[in-house]
PDB file of C-alpha atoms in Angstrom:
ATOM      1  CA  UNK Z1453     -12.432 -29.977 -17.371  1.00 40.00           C
ATOM      2  CA  UNK Z1454     -12.038 -31.015 -21.016  1.00 41.00           C
ATOM      3  CA  UNK Z1455     -13.254 -34.410 -22.103  1.00 40.00           C
ATOM      4  CA  UNK Z1456     -10.931 -37.347 -22.679  1.00 39.00           C
ATOM      5  CA  UNK Z1457     -11.455 -37.002 -26.425  1.00 37.00           C
ATOM      6  CA  UNK Z1458     -10.462 -33.339 -26.327  1.00 37.00           C
ATOM      7  CA  UNK Z1459      -7.322 -34.181 -24.370  1.00 36.00           C
ATOM      8  CA  UNK Z1460      -6.282 -36.795 -26.941  1.00 31.00           C
ATOM      9  CA  UNK Z1461      -6.876 -34.392 -29.827  1.00 32.00           C
ATOM     10  CA  UNK Z1462      -4.789 -31.711 -28.153  1.00 33.00           C
ATOM     11  CA  UNK Z1463      -2.002 -34.152 -27.395  1.00 34.00           C
ATOM     12  CA  UNK Z1464      -2.027 -35.417 -30.966  1.00 34.00           C
ATOM     13  CA  UNK Z1465      -1.820 -31.871 -32.280  1.00 34.00           C
ATOM     14  CA  UNK Z1466       1.203 -31.229 -30.088  1.00 35.00           C
ATOM     15  CA  UNK Z1467       2.911 -34.428 -31.192  1.00 31.00           C
ATOM     16  CA  UNK Z1468       2.593 -33.877 -34.940  1.00 30.00           C
ATOM     17  CA  UNK Z1469       2.889 -30.072 -34.684  1.00 35.00           C
ATOM     18  CA  UNK Z1470       0.186 -29.391 -37.263  1.00 32.00           C
ATOM     19  CA  UNK Z1471      -2.122 -26.346 -37.271  1.00 36.00           C
ATOM     20  CA  UNK Z1472      -5.313 -26.852 -35.301  1.00 39.00           C
ATOM     21  CA  UNK Z1473      -8.484 -24.888 -34.655  1.00 44.00           C
ATOM     22  CA  UNK Z1474      -8.838 -22.507 -31.748  1.00 53.00           C
ATOM     23  CA  UNK Z1475     -11.271 -23.648 -29.057  1.00 57.00           C
ATOM     24  CA  UNK Z1476     -14.857 -22.576 -29.491  1.00 54.00           C
ATOM     25  CA  UNK Z1477     -16.596 -20.676 -26.707  1.00 58.00           C
ATOM     26  CA  UNK Z1478     -18.073 -23.981 -25.542  1.00 72.00           C
ATOM     27  CA  UNK Z1479     -14.687 -25.587 -24.870  1.00 90.00           C
ATOM     28  CA  UNK Z1480     -12.020 -25.078 -22.258  1.00 93.00           C
ATOM     29  CA  UNK Z1481      -8.771 -23.497 -23.433  1.00 95.00           C
ATOM     30  CA  UNK Z1482      -5.917 -25.932 -22.986  1.00 95.00           C
ATOM     31  CA  UNK Z1483      -2.168 -25.753 -23.466  1.00 95.00           C
ATOM     32  CA  UNK Z1484      -0.548 -27.748 -26.254  1.00 94.00           C
ATOM     33  CA  UNK Z1485       3.160 -28.366 -26.594  1.00 95.00           C
ATOM     34  CA  UNK Z1486       5.612 -29.036 -29.416  1.00 94.00           C
ATOM     35  CA  UNK Z1487       8.741 -31.112 -28.924  1.00 95.00           C
ATOM     36  CA  UNK Z1488      11.859 -28.927 -28.933  1.00 96.00           C
ATOM     37  CA  UNK Z1489       9.977 -25.628 -29.139  1.00 96.00           C
ATOM     38  CA  UNK Z1490      11.506 -22.592 -27.406  1.00 97.00           C
ATOM     39  CA  UNK Z1491       9.701 -19.542 -26.011  1.00 97.00           C
ATOM     40  CA  UNK Z1492      11.599 -16.447 -24.852  1.00 98.00           C
ATOM     41  CA  UNK Z1493      10.215 -13.893 -22.393  1.00 98.00           C
ATOM     42  CA  UNK Z1494      11.268 -10.644 -20.739  1.00 98.00           C
ATOM     43  CA  UNK Z1495      10.373 -10.601 -17.041  1.00 97.00           C
ATOM     44  CA  UNK Z1496      10.373  -7.582 -14.704  1.00 97.00           C
ATOM     45  CA  UNK Z1497       9.749  -7.899 -10.965  1.00 95.00           C
ATOM     46  CA  UNK Z1498       9.349  -5.336  -8.178  1.00 94.00           C
ATOM     47  CA  UNK Z1499       9.152  -6.241  -4.487  1.00 91.00           C
ATOM     48  CA  UNK Z1500       8.031  -3.321  -2.311  1.00 91.00           C
ATOM     49  CA  UNK Z1501       7.761  -3.012   1.468  1.00 88.00           C
ATOM     50  CA  UNK Z1502       5.786  -0.261   3.218  1.00 88.00           C
ATOM     51  CA  UNK Z1503       5.495   0.482   6.912  1.00 85.00           C
ATOM     52  CA  UNK Z1504       2.837   2.951   8.118  1.00 85.00           C
ATOM     53  CA  UNK Z1505       2.646   4.054  11.729  1.00 83.00           C
ATOM     54  CA  UNK Z1506       2.958   6.891  14.201  1.00 83.00           C
ATOM     55  CA  UNK Z1507       5.551   8.374  16.499  1.00 81.00           C
ATOM     56  CA  UNK Z1508       4.489   9.874  19.804  1.00 82.00           C
ATOM     57  CA  UNK Z1509       5.983  12.916  21.466  1.00 83.00           C
ATOM     58  CA  UNK Z1510       5.097  14.262  24.904  1.00 82.00           C
ATOM     59  CA  UNK Z1511       5.598  17.954  25.561  1.00 85.00           C
ATOM     60  CA  UNK Z1512       4.524  19.069  28.988  1.00 82.00           C
ATOM     61  CA  UNK Z1513       1.083  17.647  29.714  1.00 81.00           C
ATOM     62  CA  UNK Z1514       0.262  16.903  26.061  1.00 84.00           C
ATOM     63  CA  UNK Z1515       1.125  13.928  23.865  1.00 83.00           C
ATOM     64  CA  UNK Z1516       1.368  14.471  20.108  1.00 83.00           C
ATOM     65  CA  UNK Z1517       1.093  11.924  17.295  1.00 84.00           C
ATOM     66  CA  UNK Z1518       3.256  12.166  14.148  1.00 85.00           C
ATOM     67  CA  UNK Z1519       2.346   9.767  11.302  1.00 87.00           C
ATOM     68  CA  UNK Z1520       5.211   8.297   9.277  1.00 83.00           C
ATOM     69  CA  UNK Z1521       5.728   6.088   6.242  1.00 83.00           C
ATOM     70  CA  UNK Z1522       8.825   4.028   5.469  1.00 84.00           C
ATOM     71  CA  UNK Z1523       9.296   2.441   2.059  1.00 85.00           C
ATOM     72  CA  UNK Z1524      11.857   0.253   0.323  1.00 85.00           C
ATOM     73  CA  UNK Z1525      11.855  -1.798  -2.854  1.00 88.00           C
ATOM     74  CA  UNK Z1526      13.931  -3.946  -5.130  1.00 89.00           C
ATOM     75  CA  UNK Z1527      13.644  -4.132  -8.926  1.00 93.00           C
ATOM     76  CA  UNK Z1528      14.935  -6.983 -11.063  1.00 94.00           C
ATOM     77  CA  UNK Z1529      14.599  -7.998 -14.701  1.00 95.00           C
ATOM     78  CA  UNK Z1530      15.746 -11.044 -16.618  1.00 96.00           C
ATOM     79  CA  UNK Z1531      15.215 -13.123 -19.737  1.00 97.00           C
ATOM     80  CA  UNK Z1532      13.422 -16.455 -19.395  1.00 97.00           C
ATOM     81  CA  UNK Z1533      13.872 -19.086 -22.089  1.00 98.00           C
ATOM     82  CA  UNK Z1534      11.494 -22.074 -21.950  1.00 97.00           C
ATOM     83  CA  UNK Z1535      12.242 -25.232 -23.907  1.00 98.00           C
ATOM     84  CA  UNK Z1536       9.984 -28.280 -24.246  1.00 97.00           C
ATOM     85  CA  UNK Z1537      12.322 -31.198 -23.559  1.00 97.00           C
ATOM     86  CA  UNK Z1538       9.899 -34.116 -23.623  1.00 96.00           C
ATOM     87  CA  UNK Z1539       6.196 -34.734 -24.266  1.00 95.00           C
ATOM     88  CA  UNK Z1540       3.748 -36.970 -22.467  1.00 93.00           C
ATOM     89  CA  UNK Z1541       1.022 -37.280 -25.092  1.00 87.00           C
ATOM     90  CA  UNK Z1542      -1.212 -39.444 -22.926  1.00 87.00           C
ATOM     91  CA  UNK Z1543      -1.363 -36.893 -20.121  1.00 87.00           C
ATOM     92  CA  UNK Z1544      -1.163 -33.845 -22.398  1.00 88.00           C
ATOM     93  CA  UNK Z1545       1.861 -32.622 -20.437  1.00 95.00           C
ATOM     94  CA  UNK Z1546       5.458 -31.622 -21.103  1.00 96.00           C
ATOM     95  CA  UNK Z1547       8.813 -31.567 -19.327  1.00 97.00           C
ATOM     96  CA  UNK Z1548      10.067 -27.971 -19.403  1.00 96.00           C
ATOM     97  CA  UNK Z1549      13.496 -26.421 -18.883  1.00 96.00           C
ATOM     98  CA  UNK Z1550      13.396 -22.705 -18.066  1.00 96.00           C
ATOM     99  CA  UNK Z1551      16.680 -20.768 -18.110  1.00 95.00           C
ATOM    100  CA  UNK Z1552      16.867 -17.373 -16.370  1.00 94.00           C
ATOM    101  CA  UNK Z1553      19.672 -15.185 -17.689  1.00 94.00           C
ATOM    102  CA  UNK Z1554      20.780 -11.558 -17.822  1.00 94.00           C
ATOM    103  CA  UNK Z1555      19.516 -10.741 -14.337  1.00 92.00           C
ATOM    104  CA  UNK Z1556      19.941  -7.027 -13.584  1.00 92.00           C
ATOM    105  CA  UNK Z1557      18.259  -4.147 -11.791  1.00 90.00           C
ATOM    106  CA  UNK Z1558      18.267  -1.758  -8.839  1.00 85.00           C
ATOM    107  CA  UNK Z1559      17.984  -4.188  -5.969  1.00 81.00           C
ATOM    108  CA  UNK Z1560      17.699  -3.113  -3.266  1.00 76.00           C
ATOM    109  CA  UNK Z1561      17.071   0.598  -3.537  1.00 70.00           C
ATOM    110  CA  UNK Z1562      18.031   2.894  -0.663  1.00 54.00           C
ATOM    111  CA  UNK Z1563      16.487   2.069   2.713  1.00 53.00           C
ATOM    112  CA  UNK Z1564      16.123   4.803   5.300  1.00 52.00           C
ATOM    113  CA  UNK Z1565      18.180   4.295   8.459  1.00 50.00           C
ATOM    114  CA  UNK Z1566      15.216   4.818  10.796  1.00 54.00           C
ATOM    115  CA  UNK Z1567      14.333   2.589  13.726  1.00 53.00           C
ATOM    116  CA  UNK Z1568      10.856   1.996  12.257  1.00 51.00           C
ATOM    117  CA  UNK Z1569      12.381   0.739   9.003  1.00 54.00           C
ATOM    118  CA  UNK Z1570      14.095  -2.217  10.655  1.00 56.00           C
ATOM    119  CA  UNK Z1571      11.443  -4.577   9.222  1.00 58.00           C
ATOM    120  CA  UNK Z1572      12.191  -3.533   5.643  1.00 71.00           C
ATOM    121  CA  UNK Z1573      15.810  -4.535   5.092  1.00 67.00           C
ATOM    122  CA  UNK Z1574      15.401  -8.269   5.911  1.00 70.00           C
ATOM    123  CA  UNK Z1575      12.510  -8.342   3.444  1.00 74.00           C
ATOM    124  CA  UNK Z1576      14.112  -6.819   0.354  1.00 83.00           C
ATOM    125  CA  UNK Z1577      17.758  -7.902   0.625  1.00 82.00           C
ATOM    126  CA  UNK Z1578      17.200 -11.706   0.619  1.00 82.00           C
ATOM    127  CA  UNK Z1579      14.951 -11.354  -2.434  1.00 83.00           C
ATOM    128  CA  UNK Z1580      17.720  -9.515  -4.290  1.00 84.00           C
ATOM    129  CA  UNK Z1581      20.416 -11.963  -3.200  1.00 84.00           C
ATOM    130  CA  UNK Z1582      18.408 -15.053  -4.151  1.00 83.00           C
ATOM    131  CA  UNK Z1583      17.298 -13.898  -7.591  1.00 84.00           C
ATOM    132  CA  UNK Z1584      20.413 -12.202  -8.970  1.00 83.00           C
ATOM    133  CA  UNK Z1585      22.360 -15.376  -9.880  1.00 86.00           C
ATOM    134  CA  UNK Z1586      21.389 -17.087 -13.184  1.00 88.00           C
ATOM    135  CA  UNK Z1587      19.485 -20.319 -12.699  1.00 89.00           C
ATOM    136  CA  UNK Z1588      17.835 -23.178 -14.549  1.00 91.00           C
ATOM    137  CA  UNK Z1589      14.421 -24.486 -13.492  1.00 92.00           C
ATOM    138  CA  UNK Z1590      13.022 -27.853 -14.504  1.00 93.00           C
ATOM    139  CA  UNK Z1591       9.377 -28.786 -14.105  1.00 94.00           C
ATOM    140  CA  UNK Z1592       6.431 -30.585 -15.624  1.00 95.00           C
ATOM    141  CA  UNK Z1593       3.587 -28.496 -17.024  1.00 96.00           C
ATOM    142  CA  UNK Z1594       0.139 -30.007 -17.562  1.00 96.00           C
ATOM    143  CA  UNK Z1595      -2.243 -28.846 -20.263  1.00 95.00           C
ATOM    144  CA  UNK Z1596      -4.202 -26.763 -17.745  1.00 95.00           C
ATOM    145  CA  UNK Z1597      -1.067 -24.801 -16.828  1.00 95.00           C
ATOM    146  CA  UNK Z1598      -0.317 -26.433 -13.482  1.00 94.00           C
ATOM    147  CA  UNK Z1599       3.351 -26.952 -12.646  1.00 92.00           C
ATOM    148  CA  UNK Z1600       4.640 -30.146 -11.076  1.00 90.00           C
ATOM    149  CA  UNK Z1601       8.025 -31.242  -9.709  1.00 84.00           C
ATOM    150  CA  UNK Z1602       9.204 -27.648  -9.382  1.00 80.00           C
ATOM    151  CA  UNK Z1603      11.925 -27.140  -6.781  1.00 72.00           C
ATOM    152  CA  UNK Z1604      10.150 -24.833  -4.344  1.00 60.00           C
ATOM    153  CA  UNK Z1605      13.397 -23.867  -2.646  1.00 54.00           C
ATOM    154  CA  UNK Z1606      14.694 -22.250  -5.832  1.00 56.00           C
ATOM    155  CA  UNK Z1607      11.963 -19.700  -6.454  1.00 64.00           C
ATOM    156  CA  UNK Z1608       9.390 -17.426  -4.893  1.00 64.00           C
ATOM    157  CA  UNK Z1609       9.895 -14.891  -2.115  1.00 70.00           C
ATOM    158  CA  UNK Z1610      10.425 -17.399   0.668  1.00 62.00           C
ATOM    159  CA  UNK Z1611      12.081 -14.989   3.131  1.00 61.00           C
ATOM    160  CA  UNK Z1612       9.738 -12.040   2.642  1.00 61.00           C
ATOM    161  CA  UNK Z1613       7.615 -12.906   5.670  1.00 66.00           C
ATOM    162  CA  UNK Z1614       4.272 -13.545   3.946  1.00 78.00           C
ATOM    163  CA  UNK Z1615       3.519 -17.232   3.222  1.00 79.00           C
ATOM    164  CA  UNK Z1616       0.545 -16.417   0.976  1.00 83.00           C
ATOM    165  CA  UNK Z1617       2.628 -14.074  -1.172  1.00 86.00           C
ATOM    166  CA  UNK Z1618       5.344 -16.713  -1.393  1.00 84.00           C
ATOM    167  CA  UNK Z1619       2.874 -19.358  -2.580  1.00 84.00           C
ATOM    168  CA  UNK Z1620       1.385 -16.964  -5.140  1.00 90.00           C
ATOM    169  CA  UNK Z1621       4.782 -15.871  -6.451  1.00 89.00           C
ATOM    170  CA  UNK Z1622       5.928 -19.414  -7.205  1.00 87.00           C
ATOM    171  CA  UNK Z1623       3.577 -19.485 -10.170  1.00 90.00           C
ATOM    172  CA  UNK Z1624       3.236 -15.755 -10.911  1.00 94.00           C
ATOM    173  CA  UNK Z1625       6.932 -15.541 -11.820  1.00 94.00           C
ATOM    174  CA  UNK Z1626       6.595 -18.284 -14.424  1.00 95.00           C
ATOM    175  CA  UNK Z1627       5.751 -17.342 -18.047  1.00 96.00           C
ATOM    176  CA  UNK Z1628       2.560 -19.361 -18.296  1.00 96.00           C
ATOM    177  CA  UNK Z1629      -0.971 -19.281 -16.862  1.00 97.00           C
ATOM    178  CA  UNK Z1630      -3.239 -21.640 -14.942  1.00 95.00           C
ATOM    179  CA  UNK Z1631      -6.227 -22.261 -17.218  1.00 96.00           C
ATOM    180  CA  UNK Z1632      -9.773 -22.493 -15.812  1.00 95.00           C
ATOM    181  CA  UNK Z1633     -11.617 -25.792 -16.027  1.00 92.00           C
ATOM    182  CA  UNK Z1634     -14.749 -24.197 -17.483  1.00 91.00           C
ATOM    183  CA  UNK Z1635     -15.496 -23.300 -21.077  1.00 92.00           C
ATOM    184  CA  UNK Z1636     -13.966 -20.221 -22.673  1.00 94.00           C
ATOM    185  CA  UNK Z1637     -16.824 -17.722 -22.830  1.00 94.00           C
ATOM    186  CA  UNK Z1638     -15.955 -14.069 -23.456  1.00 94.00           C
ATOM    187  CA  UNK Z1639     -17.521 -11.914 -20.749  1.00 93.00           C
ATOM    188  CA  UNK Z1640     -18.355 -14.864 -18.508  1.00 91.00           C
ATOM    189  CA  UNK Z1641     -17.585 -14.278 -14.840  1.00 93.00           C
ATOM    190  CA  UNK Z1642     -17.186 -17.016 -12.233  1.00 93.00           C
ATOM    191  CA  UNK Z1643     -16.776 -16.398  -8.507  1.00 94.00           C
ATOM    192  CA  UNK Z1644     -15.801 -18.975  -5.901  1.00 90.00           C
ATOM    193  CA  UNK Z1645     -15.604 -18.597  -2.128  1.00 90.00           C
ATOM    194  CA  UNK Z1646     -13.984 -21.087   0.210  1.00 84.00           C
ATOM    195  CA  UNK Z1647     -13.181 -21.126   3.947  1.00 82.00           C
ATOM    196  CA  UNK Z1648      -9.551 -20.821   5.008  1.00 76.00           C
ATOM    197  CA  UNK Z1649      -8.012 -22.418   8.087  1.00 70.00           C
ATOM    198  CA  UNK Z1650      -4.387 -21.642   8.911  1.00 66.00           C
ATOM    199  CA  UNK Z1651      -2.471 -22.338  12.137  1.00 64.00           C
ATOM    200  CA  UNK Z1652      -2.613 -19.454  14.600  1.00 60.00           C
ATOM    201  CA  UNK Z1653      -5.446 -17.726  12.757  1.00 61.00           C
ATOM    202  CA  UNK Z1654      -9.173 -17.405  13.253  1.00 63.00           C
ATOM    203  CA  UNK Z1655     -11.153 -19.022  10.398  1.00 67.00           C
ATOM    204  CA  UNK Z1656     -11.135 -16.772   7.340  1.00 75.00           C
ATOM    205  CA  UNK Z1657     -12.486 -16.717   3.816  1.00 80.00           C
ATOM    206  CA  UNK Z1658     -10.953 -16.655   0.371  1.00 88.00           C
ATOM    207  CA  UNK Z1659     -12.595 -15.589  -2.862  1.00 93.00           C
ATOM    208  CA  UNK Z1660     -11.549 -15.943  -6.484  1.00 94.00           C
ATOM    209  CA  UNK Z1661     -13.103 -14.261  -9.515  1.00 96.00           C
ATOM    210  CA  UNK Z1662     -12.282 -15.528 -13.019  1.00 96.00           C
ATOM    211  CA  UNK Z1663     -13.276 -13.660 -16.177  1.00 97.00           C
ATOM    212  CA  UNK Z1664     -12.534 -14.150 -19.876  1.00 97.00           C
ATOM    213  CA  UNK Z1665     -12.051 -10.927 -21.862  1.00 96.00           C
ATOM    214  CA  UNK Z1666     -11.561 -10.209 -25.546  1.00 96.00           C
ATOM    215  CA  UNK Z1667      -8.017  -9.398 -26.662  1.00 95.00           C
ATOM    216  CA  UNK Z1668      -7.494  -6.304 -28.835  1.00 88.00           C
ATOM    217  CA  UNK Z1669      -6.157  -8.218 -31.829  1.00 82.00           C
ATOM    218  CA  UNK Z1670      -4.991 -11.556 -33.190  1.00 87.00           C
ATOM    219  CA  UNK Z1671      -5.775 -15.120 -32.186  1.00 93.00           C
ATOM    220  CA  UNK Z1672      -5.726 -14.303 -28.493  1.00 96.00           C
ATOM    221  CA  UNK Z1673      -7.878 -13.919 -25.406  1.00 97.00           C
ATOM    222  CA  UNK Z1674      -7.385 -12.338 -21.990  1.00 98.00           C
ATOM    223  CA  UNK Z1675      -7.786 -14.094 -18.662  1.00 98.00           C
ATOM    224  CA  UNK Z1676      -8.501 -11.844 -15.674  1.00 98.00           C
ATOM    225  CA  UNK Z1677      -8.220 -13.382 -12.194  1.00 97.00           C
ATOM    226  CA  UNK Z1678      -8.541 -11.734  -8.770  1.00 97.00           C
ATOM    227  CA  UNK Z1679      -7.991 -13.460  -5.431  1.00 95.00           C
ATOM    228  CA  UNK Z1680      -8.612 -12.253  -1.878  1.00 94.00           C
ATOM    229  CA  UNK Z1681      -7.935 -13.825   1.506  1.00 90.00           C
ATOM    230  CA  UNK Z1682      -8.920 -12.245   4.830  1.00 83.00           C
ATOM    231  CA  UNK Z1683      -7.685 -13.684   8.129  1.00 74.00           C
ATOM    232  CA  UNK Z1684      -8.271 -12.377  11.641  1.00 68.00           C
ATOM    233  CA  UNK Z1685      -5.704 -13.115  14.306  1.00 61.00           C
ATOM    234  CA  UNK Z1686      -6.524 -13.706  17.951  1.00 55.00           C
ATOM    235  CA  UNK Z1687      -4.837 -11.176  20.235  1.00 53.00           C
ATOM    236  CA  UNK Z1688      -1.183 -12.150  20.503  1.00 53.00           C
ATOM    237  CA  UNK Z1689       1.589 -10.727  22.625  1.00 52.00           C
ATOM    238  CA  UNK Z1690       4.352 -10.276  20.059  1.00 51.00           C
ATOM    239  CA  UNK Z1691       6.452  -8.059  22.289  1.00 50.00           C
ATOM    240  CA  UNK Z1692      10.163  -7.851  22.171  1.00 51.00           C
ATOM    241  CA  UNK Z1693      11.985  -6.626  25.234  1.00 44.00           C
ATOM    242  CA  UNK Z1694       9.808  -4.087  26.993  1.00 44.00           C
ATOM    243  CA  UNK Z1695       6.923  -3.670  24.531  1.00 49.00           C
ATOM    244  CA  UNK Z1696       3.542  -5.116  23.635  1.00 48.00           C
ATOM    245  CA  UNK Z1697       2.256  -5.623  20.120  1.00 55.00           C
ATOM    246  CA  UNK Z1698      -1.118  -7.173  19.268  1.00 55.00           C
ATOM    247  CA  UNK Z1699      -1.622  -8.479  15.735  1.00 57.00           C
ATOM    248  CA  UNK Z1700      -5.078  -7.656  14.363  1.00 58.00           C
ATOM    249  CA  UNK Z1701      -5.521  -9.068  10.853  1.00 60.00           C
ATOM    250  CA  UNK Z1702      -3.896 -10.141   7.609  1.00 78.00           C
ATOM    251  CA  UNK Z1703      -5.187  -9.283   4.145  1.00 86.00           C
ATOM    252  CA  UNK Z1704      -4.004 -10.769   0.854  1.00 91.00           C
ATOM    253  CA  UNK Z1705      -5.069  -9.525  -2.579  1.00 95.00           C
ATOM    254  CA  UNK Z1706      -3.835 -10.652  -5.994  1.00 97.00           C
ATOM    255  CA  UNK Z1707      -4.750  -9.712  -9.552  1.00 98.00           C
ATOM    256  CA  UNK Z1708      -3.564 -11.136 -12.845  1.00 98.00           C
ATOM    257  CA  UNK Z1709      -4.293 -10.176 -16.457  1.00 98.00           C
ATOM    258  CA  UNK Z1710      -2.815 -12.649 -18.939  1.00 98.00           C
ATOM    259  CA  UNK Z1711      -3.033 -12.523 -22.725  1.00 98.00           C
ATOM    260  CA  UNK Z1712      -3.092 -16.060 -24.118  1.00 98.00           C
ATOM    261  CA  UNK Z1713      -2.883 -17.567 -27.573  1.00 96.00           C
ATOM    262  CA  UNK Z1714      -6.083 -19.335 -28.610  1.00 95.00           C
ATOM    263  CA  UNK Z1715      -3.972 -21.546 -30.884  1.00 94.00           C
ATOM    264  CA  UNK Z1716      -1.924 -23.282 -28.193  1.00 95.00           C
ATOM    265  CA  UNK Z1717      -2.812 -21.643 -24.844  1.00 96.00           C
ATOM    266  CA  UNK Z1718       0.673 -20.147 -24.545  1.00 96.00           C
ATOM    267  CA  UNK Z1719       1.325 -16.893 -22.703  1.00 98.00           C
ATOM    268  CA  UNK Z1720       1.807 -13.756 -24.816  1.00 97.00           C
ATOM    269  CA  UNK Z1721       2.082 -11.242 -21.996  1.00 97.00           C
ATOM    270  CA  UNK Z1722       0.933 -10.763 -18.410  1.00 98.00           C
ATOM    271  CA  UNK Z1723       0.653  -8.168 -15.670  1.00 98.00           C
ATOM    272  CA  UNK Z1724       0.414  -9.629 -12.175  1.00 98.00           C
ATOM    273  CA  UNK Z1725       0.406  -8.048  -8.736  1.00 98.00           C
ATOM    274  CA  UNK Z1726      -0.224  -9.164  -5.181  1.00 96.00           C
ATOM    275  CA  UNK Z1727      -0.037  -7.595  -1.746  1.00 94.00           C
ATOM    276  CA  UNK Z1728      -0.006  -8.871   1.803  1.00 89.00           C
ATOM    277  CA  UNK Z1729      -0.916  -6.449   4.604  1.00 89.00           C
ATOM    278  CA  UNK Z1730      -0.758  -6.938   8.358  1.00 83.00           C
ATOM    279  CA  UNK Z1731      -2.210  -4.560  10.945  1.00 82.00           C
ATOM    280  CA  UNK Z1732      -1.155  -4.460  14.587  1.00 77.00           C
ATOM    281  CA  UNK Z1733      -1.684  -2.342  17.692  1.00 78.00           C
ATOM    282  CA  UNK Z1734       1.181  -1.237  19.906  1.00 78.00           C
ATOM    283  CA  UNK Z1735       1.231  -0.713  23.661  1.00 76.00           C
ATOM    284  CA  UNK Z1736      -1.029   2.039  25.076  1.00 78.00           C
ATOM    285  CA  UNK Z1737       0.592   5.454  25.431  1.00 80.00           C
ATOM    286  CA  UNK Z1738      -0.292   7.750  28.281  1.00 78.00           C
ATOM    287  CA  UNK Z1739      -2.159  10.800  27.019  1.00 76.00           C
ATOM    288  CA  UNK Z1740      -3.683   9.081  23.962  1.00 79.00           C
ATOM    289  CA  UNK Z1741      -7.284   7.891  23.760  1.00 79.00           C
ATOM    290  CA  UNK Z1742      -6.278   4.883  21.643  1.00 79.00           C
ATOM    291  CA  UNK Z1743      -3.027   2.907  21.424  1.00 80.00           C
ATOM    292  CA  UNK Z1744      -0.884   3.530  18.296  1.00 81.00           C
ATOM    293  CA  UNK Z1745      -1.714   1.427  15.236  1.00 82.00           C
ATOM    294  CA  UNK Z1746       0.685   0.259  12.568  1.00 82.00           C
ATOM    295  CA  UNK Z1747       0.437  -1.610   9.275  1.00 84.00           C
ATOM    296  CA  UNK Z1748       3.025  -3.425   7.183  1.00 85.00           C
ATOM    297  CA  UNK Z1749       2.371  -4.029   3.486  1.00 90.00           C
ATOM    298  CA  UNK Z1750       4.413  -6.189   1.146  1.00 90.00           C
ATOM    299  CA  UNK Z1751       3.625  -6.094  -2.577  1.00 93.00           C
ATOM    300  CA  UNK Z1752       4.998  -7.926  -5.599  1.00 94.00           C
ATOM    301  CA  UNK Z1753       4.487  -6.776  -9.198  1.00 97.00           C
ATOM    302  CA  UNK Z1754       5.373  -8.950 -12.197  1.00 97.00           C
ATOM    303  CA  UNK Z1755       5.254  -8.083 -15.908  1.00 98.00           C
ATOM    304  CA  UNK Z1756       5.990 -10.674 -18.579  1.00 98.00           C
ATOM    305  CA  UNK Z1757       6.274 -10.123 -22.350  1.00 98.00           C
ATOM    306  CA  UNK Z1758       7.028 -12.722 -24.988  1.00 97.00           C
ATOM    307  CA  UNK Z1759      10.147 -11.786 -26.949  1.00 94.00           C
ATOM    308  CA  UNK Z1760      10.550 -12.364 -30.708  1.00 83.00           C
TER     309      UNK Z1760
END
């Protein structure tokens, strides 16, 4: 974390809106804000659902397996305009209003009318319905990029069926970046591993890798972050009427590459993606050595570019 003196200097720079030096490679990069400033961004989002499994067919004394894949996705784009409404110089934070306008796209795309695709429609359609209307978000952003007082019900992919992806998306869709506490050192790589305990899951592990990279030009730097979470599920009977389904594991992976200004820590552009995959085993089928296995993968891709 930056020192108290550094925080005061950054806050003062934001208040008087004077030029200031970029952080050295022995200091943490921090966000500074200017009263009344406006930043405009173009945002593109794709939510994709994939179901992989097998169909079985018995002909005479033999049972045959036919692999299948079902896919569906929704694509949206909009313009995000962020305005700094009020500064808190002591905390180095700002009250932000973010307006989302001009929402358009192909959402959802065609979904195959197959029995195995039944899990796809409830995933994509709510995302499209929730994000198409224009909206205004209000939140508090601290100088390390964390967002406070953000209405969680008004963003994310809450009905997509993957809580980890929903949590990740709440920040990934915003045109800013969470800044590491450590010093900005080009080429430095930091890895953290922590245990994960979630209801209904066996203990798992999460890992995060943070790396600073040089930007191709200008007063900028790139922040590369990858996150992984692996959770094993105890055997669970998730049958409907007349079938057995045992959940095996959940995997979550996220990657973000953000280009940031070294002058104020603001976002210039970003490419972010995350996926959540669940594997399960169906009821045994006579004639097969192993019961059929299926996997469901949900992925979200976000690209953000600052507009002139």
